[in-house]
PDB file of C-alpha atoms in Angstrom:
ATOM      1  CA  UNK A 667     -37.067 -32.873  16.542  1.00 51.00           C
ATOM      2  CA  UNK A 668     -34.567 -33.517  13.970  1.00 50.00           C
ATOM      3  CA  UNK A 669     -37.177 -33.240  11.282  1.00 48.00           C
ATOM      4  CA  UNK A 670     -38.010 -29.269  12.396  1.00 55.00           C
ATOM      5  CA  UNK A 671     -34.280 -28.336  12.590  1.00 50.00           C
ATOM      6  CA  UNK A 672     -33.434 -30.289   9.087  1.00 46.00           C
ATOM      7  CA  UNK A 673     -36.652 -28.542   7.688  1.00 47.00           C
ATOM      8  CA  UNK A 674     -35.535 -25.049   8.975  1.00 45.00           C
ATOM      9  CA  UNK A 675     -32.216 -25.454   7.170  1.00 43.00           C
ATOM     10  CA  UNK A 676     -33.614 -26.447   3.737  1.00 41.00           C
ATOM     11  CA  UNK A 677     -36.281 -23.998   4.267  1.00 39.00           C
ATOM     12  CA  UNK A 678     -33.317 -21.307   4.907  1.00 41.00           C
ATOM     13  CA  UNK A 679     -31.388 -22.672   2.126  1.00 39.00           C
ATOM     14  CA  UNK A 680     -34.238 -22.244  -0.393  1.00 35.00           C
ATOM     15  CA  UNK A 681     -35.252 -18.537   0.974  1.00 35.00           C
ATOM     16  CA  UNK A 682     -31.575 -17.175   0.425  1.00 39.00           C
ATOM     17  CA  UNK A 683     -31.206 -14.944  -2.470  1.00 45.00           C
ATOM     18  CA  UNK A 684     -28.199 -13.862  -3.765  1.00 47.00           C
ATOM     19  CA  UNK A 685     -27.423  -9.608  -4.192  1.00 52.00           C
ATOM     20  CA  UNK A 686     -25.415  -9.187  -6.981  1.00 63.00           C
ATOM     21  CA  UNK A 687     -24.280 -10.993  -9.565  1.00 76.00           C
ATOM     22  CA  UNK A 688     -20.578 -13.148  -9.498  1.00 89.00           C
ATOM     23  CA  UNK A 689     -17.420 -11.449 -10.713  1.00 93.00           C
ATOM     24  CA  UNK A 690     -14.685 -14.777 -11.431  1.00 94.00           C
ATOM     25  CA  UNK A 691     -11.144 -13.954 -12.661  1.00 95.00           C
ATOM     26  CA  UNK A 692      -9.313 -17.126 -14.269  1.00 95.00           C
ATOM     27  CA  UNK A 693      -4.895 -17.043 -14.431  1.00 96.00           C
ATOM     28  CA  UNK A 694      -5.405 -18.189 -17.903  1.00 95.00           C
ATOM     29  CA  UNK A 695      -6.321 -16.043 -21.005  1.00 94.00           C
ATOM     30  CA  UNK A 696      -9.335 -18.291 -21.948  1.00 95.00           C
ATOM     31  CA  UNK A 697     -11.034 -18.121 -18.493  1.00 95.00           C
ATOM     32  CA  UNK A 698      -8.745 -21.351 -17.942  1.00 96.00           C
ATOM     33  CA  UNK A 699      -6.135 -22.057 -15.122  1.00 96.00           C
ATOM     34  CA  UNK A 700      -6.031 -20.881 -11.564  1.00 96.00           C
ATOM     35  CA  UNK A 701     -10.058 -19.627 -10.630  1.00 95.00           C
ATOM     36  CA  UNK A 702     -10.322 -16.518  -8.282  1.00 94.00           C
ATOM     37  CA  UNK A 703     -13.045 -16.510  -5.892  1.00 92.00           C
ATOM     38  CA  UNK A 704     -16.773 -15.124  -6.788  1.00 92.00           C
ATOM     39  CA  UNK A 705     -16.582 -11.705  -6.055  1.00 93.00           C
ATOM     40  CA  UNK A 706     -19.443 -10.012  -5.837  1.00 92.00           C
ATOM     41  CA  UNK A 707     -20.121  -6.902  -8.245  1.00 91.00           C
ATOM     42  CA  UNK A 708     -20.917  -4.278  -5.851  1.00 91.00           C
ATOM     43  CA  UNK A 709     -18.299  -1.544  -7.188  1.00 92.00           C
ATOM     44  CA  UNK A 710     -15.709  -3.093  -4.215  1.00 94.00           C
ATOM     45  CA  UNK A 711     -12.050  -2.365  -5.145  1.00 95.00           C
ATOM     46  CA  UNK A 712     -10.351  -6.332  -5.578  1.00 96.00           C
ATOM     47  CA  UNK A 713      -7.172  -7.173  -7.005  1.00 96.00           C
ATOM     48  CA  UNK A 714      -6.781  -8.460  -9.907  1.00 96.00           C
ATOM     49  CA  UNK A 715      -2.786  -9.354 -10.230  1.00 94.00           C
ATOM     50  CA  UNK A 716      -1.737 -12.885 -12.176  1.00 93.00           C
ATOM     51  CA  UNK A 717      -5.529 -12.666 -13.290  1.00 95.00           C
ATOM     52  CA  UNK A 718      -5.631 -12.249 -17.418  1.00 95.00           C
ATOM     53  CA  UNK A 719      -9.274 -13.427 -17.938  1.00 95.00           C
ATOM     54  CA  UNK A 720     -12.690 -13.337 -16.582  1.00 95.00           C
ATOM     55  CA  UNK A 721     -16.122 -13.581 -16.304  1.00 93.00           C
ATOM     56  CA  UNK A 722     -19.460 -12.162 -14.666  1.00 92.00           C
ATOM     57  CA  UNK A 723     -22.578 -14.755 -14.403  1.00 86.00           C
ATOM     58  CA  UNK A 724     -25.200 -14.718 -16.206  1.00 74.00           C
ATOM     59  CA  UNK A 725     -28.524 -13.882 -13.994  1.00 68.00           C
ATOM     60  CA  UNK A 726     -31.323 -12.497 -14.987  1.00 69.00           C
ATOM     61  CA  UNK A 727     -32.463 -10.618 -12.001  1.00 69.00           C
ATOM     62  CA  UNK A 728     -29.177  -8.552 -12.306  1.00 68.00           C
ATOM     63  CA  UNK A 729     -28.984  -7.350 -16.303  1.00 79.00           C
ATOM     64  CA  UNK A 730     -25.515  -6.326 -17.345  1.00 87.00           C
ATOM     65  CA  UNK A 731     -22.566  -4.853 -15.745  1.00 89.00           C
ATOM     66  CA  UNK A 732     -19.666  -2.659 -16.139  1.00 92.00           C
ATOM     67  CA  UNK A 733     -16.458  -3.478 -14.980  1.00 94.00           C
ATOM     68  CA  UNK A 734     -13.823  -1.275 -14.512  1.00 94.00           C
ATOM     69  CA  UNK A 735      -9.860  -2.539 -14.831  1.00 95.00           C
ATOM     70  CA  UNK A 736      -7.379  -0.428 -13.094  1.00 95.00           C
ATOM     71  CA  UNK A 737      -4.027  -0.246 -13.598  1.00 94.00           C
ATOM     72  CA  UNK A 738      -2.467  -0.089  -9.845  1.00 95.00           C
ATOM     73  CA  UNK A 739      -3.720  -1.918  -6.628  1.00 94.00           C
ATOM     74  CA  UNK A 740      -6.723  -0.632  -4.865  1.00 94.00           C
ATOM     75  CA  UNK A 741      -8.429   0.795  -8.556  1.00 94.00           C
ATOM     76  CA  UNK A 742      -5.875   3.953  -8.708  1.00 93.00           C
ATOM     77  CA  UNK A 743      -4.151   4.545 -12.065  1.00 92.00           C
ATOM     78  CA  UNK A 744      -5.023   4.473 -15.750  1.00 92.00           C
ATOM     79  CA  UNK A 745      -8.590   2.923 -16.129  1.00 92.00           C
ATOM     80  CA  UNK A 746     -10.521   0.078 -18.550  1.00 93.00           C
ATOM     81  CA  UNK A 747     -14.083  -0.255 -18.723  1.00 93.00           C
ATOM     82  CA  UNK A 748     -15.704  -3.390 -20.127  1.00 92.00           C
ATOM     83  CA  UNK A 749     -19.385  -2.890 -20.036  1.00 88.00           C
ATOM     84  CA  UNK A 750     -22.231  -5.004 -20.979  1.00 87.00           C
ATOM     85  CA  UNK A 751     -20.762  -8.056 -19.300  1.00 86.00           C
ATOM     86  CA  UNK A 752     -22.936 -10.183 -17.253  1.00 83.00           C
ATOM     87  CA  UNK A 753     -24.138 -12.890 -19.667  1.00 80.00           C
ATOM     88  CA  UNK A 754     -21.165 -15.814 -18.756  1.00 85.00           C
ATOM     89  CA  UNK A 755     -19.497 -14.908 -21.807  1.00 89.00           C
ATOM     90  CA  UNK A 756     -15.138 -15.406 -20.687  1.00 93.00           C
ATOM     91  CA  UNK A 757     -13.688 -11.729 -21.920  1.00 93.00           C
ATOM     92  CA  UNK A 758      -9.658 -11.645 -22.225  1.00 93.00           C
ATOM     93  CA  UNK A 759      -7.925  -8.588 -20.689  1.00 92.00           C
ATOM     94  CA  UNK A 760      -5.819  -7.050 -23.088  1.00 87.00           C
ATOM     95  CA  UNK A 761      -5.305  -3.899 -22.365  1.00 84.00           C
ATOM     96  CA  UNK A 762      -1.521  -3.344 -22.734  1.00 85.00           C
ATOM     97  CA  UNK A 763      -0.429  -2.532 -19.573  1.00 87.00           C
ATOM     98  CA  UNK A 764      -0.611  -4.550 -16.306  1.00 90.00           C
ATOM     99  CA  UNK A 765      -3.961  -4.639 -14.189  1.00 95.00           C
ATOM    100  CA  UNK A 766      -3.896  -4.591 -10.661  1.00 96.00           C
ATOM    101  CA  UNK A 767      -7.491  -4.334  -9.302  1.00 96.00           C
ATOM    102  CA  UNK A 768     -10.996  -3.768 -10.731  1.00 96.00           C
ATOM    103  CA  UNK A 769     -14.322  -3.324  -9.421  1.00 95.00           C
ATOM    104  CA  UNK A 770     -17.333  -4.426 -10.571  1.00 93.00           C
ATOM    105  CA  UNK A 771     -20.660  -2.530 -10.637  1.00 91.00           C
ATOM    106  CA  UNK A 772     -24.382  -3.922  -9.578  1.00 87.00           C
ATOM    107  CA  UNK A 773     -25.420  -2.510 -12.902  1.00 86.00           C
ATOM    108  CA  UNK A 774     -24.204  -0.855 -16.320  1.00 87.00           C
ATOM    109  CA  UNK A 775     -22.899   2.491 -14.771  1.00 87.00           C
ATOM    110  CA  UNK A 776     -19.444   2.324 -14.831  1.00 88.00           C
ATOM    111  CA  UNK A 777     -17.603   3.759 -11.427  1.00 77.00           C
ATOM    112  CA  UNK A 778     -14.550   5.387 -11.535  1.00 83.00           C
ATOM    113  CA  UNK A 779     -12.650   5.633  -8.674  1.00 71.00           C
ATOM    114  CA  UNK A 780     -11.513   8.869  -7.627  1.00 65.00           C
ATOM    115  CA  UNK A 781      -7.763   7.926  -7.316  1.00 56.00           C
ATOM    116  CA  UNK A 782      -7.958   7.277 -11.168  1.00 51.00           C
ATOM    117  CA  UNK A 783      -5.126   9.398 -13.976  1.00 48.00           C
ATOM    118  CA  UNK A 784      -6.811   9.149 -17.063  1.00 47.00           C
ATOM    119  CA  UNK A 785      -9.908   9.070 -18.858  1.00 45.00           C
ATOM    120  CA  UNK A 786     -10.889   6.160 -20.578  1.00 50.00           C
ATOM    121  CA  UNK A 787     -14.151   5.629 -22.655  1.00 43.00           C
ATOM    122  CA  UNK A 788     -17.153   3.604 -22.401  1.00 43.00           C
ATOM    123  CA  UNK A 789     -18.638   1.275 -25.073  1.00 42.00           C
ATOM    124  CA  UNK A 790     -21.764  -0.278 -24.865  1.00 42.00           C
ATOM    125  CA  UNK A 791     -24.753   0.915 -23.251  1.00 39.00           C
ATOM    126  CA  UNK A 792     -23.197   2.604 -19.912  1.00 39.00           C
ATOM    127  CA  UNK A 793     -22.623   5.766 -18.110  1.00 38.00           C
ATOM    128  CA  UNK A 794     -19.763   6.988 -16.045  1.00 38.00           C
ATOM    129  CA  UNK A 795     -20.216   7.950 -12.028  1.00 41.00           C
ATOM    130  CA  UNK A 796     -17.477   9.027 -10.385  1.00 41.00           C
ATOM    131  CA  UNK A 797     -16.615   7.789  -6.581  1.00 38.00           C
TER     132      UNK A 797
END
């Protein structure tokens, strides 16, 4: 009996597939320091304060991803975008001003949240949707 119920859970285990790729923010500039938790990247609003680096895994089911930094809590304000992220490469956030949230999208449209002031640009190989 033990065998069927310790079979079912590796069998479980193995079946799981993850949705969408990891979103990690690091207190340090070099994706050092204090790790946030995986966050996934589908285009939820998380904060981002005492965060100055990050970092979306690399998976191949999921392609590349653009990430959009806002400048107040729950992605309101002035707006980032970093696109093309999604191979593990740790990208510093430099953007002059303080960052309070961000969201992260499933794939390389960039989402802008309808509370947002500004227009910002996109680089890379992105478009924009609005929310």
């Amino acid at each position: 009996m033990h065998f069927i119920s310790f079979s079912a859970t590796v069998l479980a285990a193995i079946s799981y597939s993850k949705v969408f790729a990891d979103f990690i923010a690091w207190s340090g500039d070099a994706c050092d320091g204090d790790e946030g938790l995986n966050v996934p990247c589908d285009n939820g609003c998380d904060g981002f304060e005492g965060r100055h680096s990050f970092e979306v895994g690399q998976d191949p089911n999921f392609g590349t991803h653009c990430v959009t930094f806002y400048e107040d809590e729950g992605c309101g304000g002035e707006h980032f975008f970093f696109s093309g992220e999604g191979n593990s490469e740790c990208i510093n956030v430099n953007t002059g001003t303080s960052i309070g949230s961000f969201s992260c999208s499933p794939n390389s449209d960039c989402v802008v949240s309808s509370s947002t002031t500004s227009n910002s640009t996109v680089t890379g190989n992105a478009s924009i949707l609005g929310l």
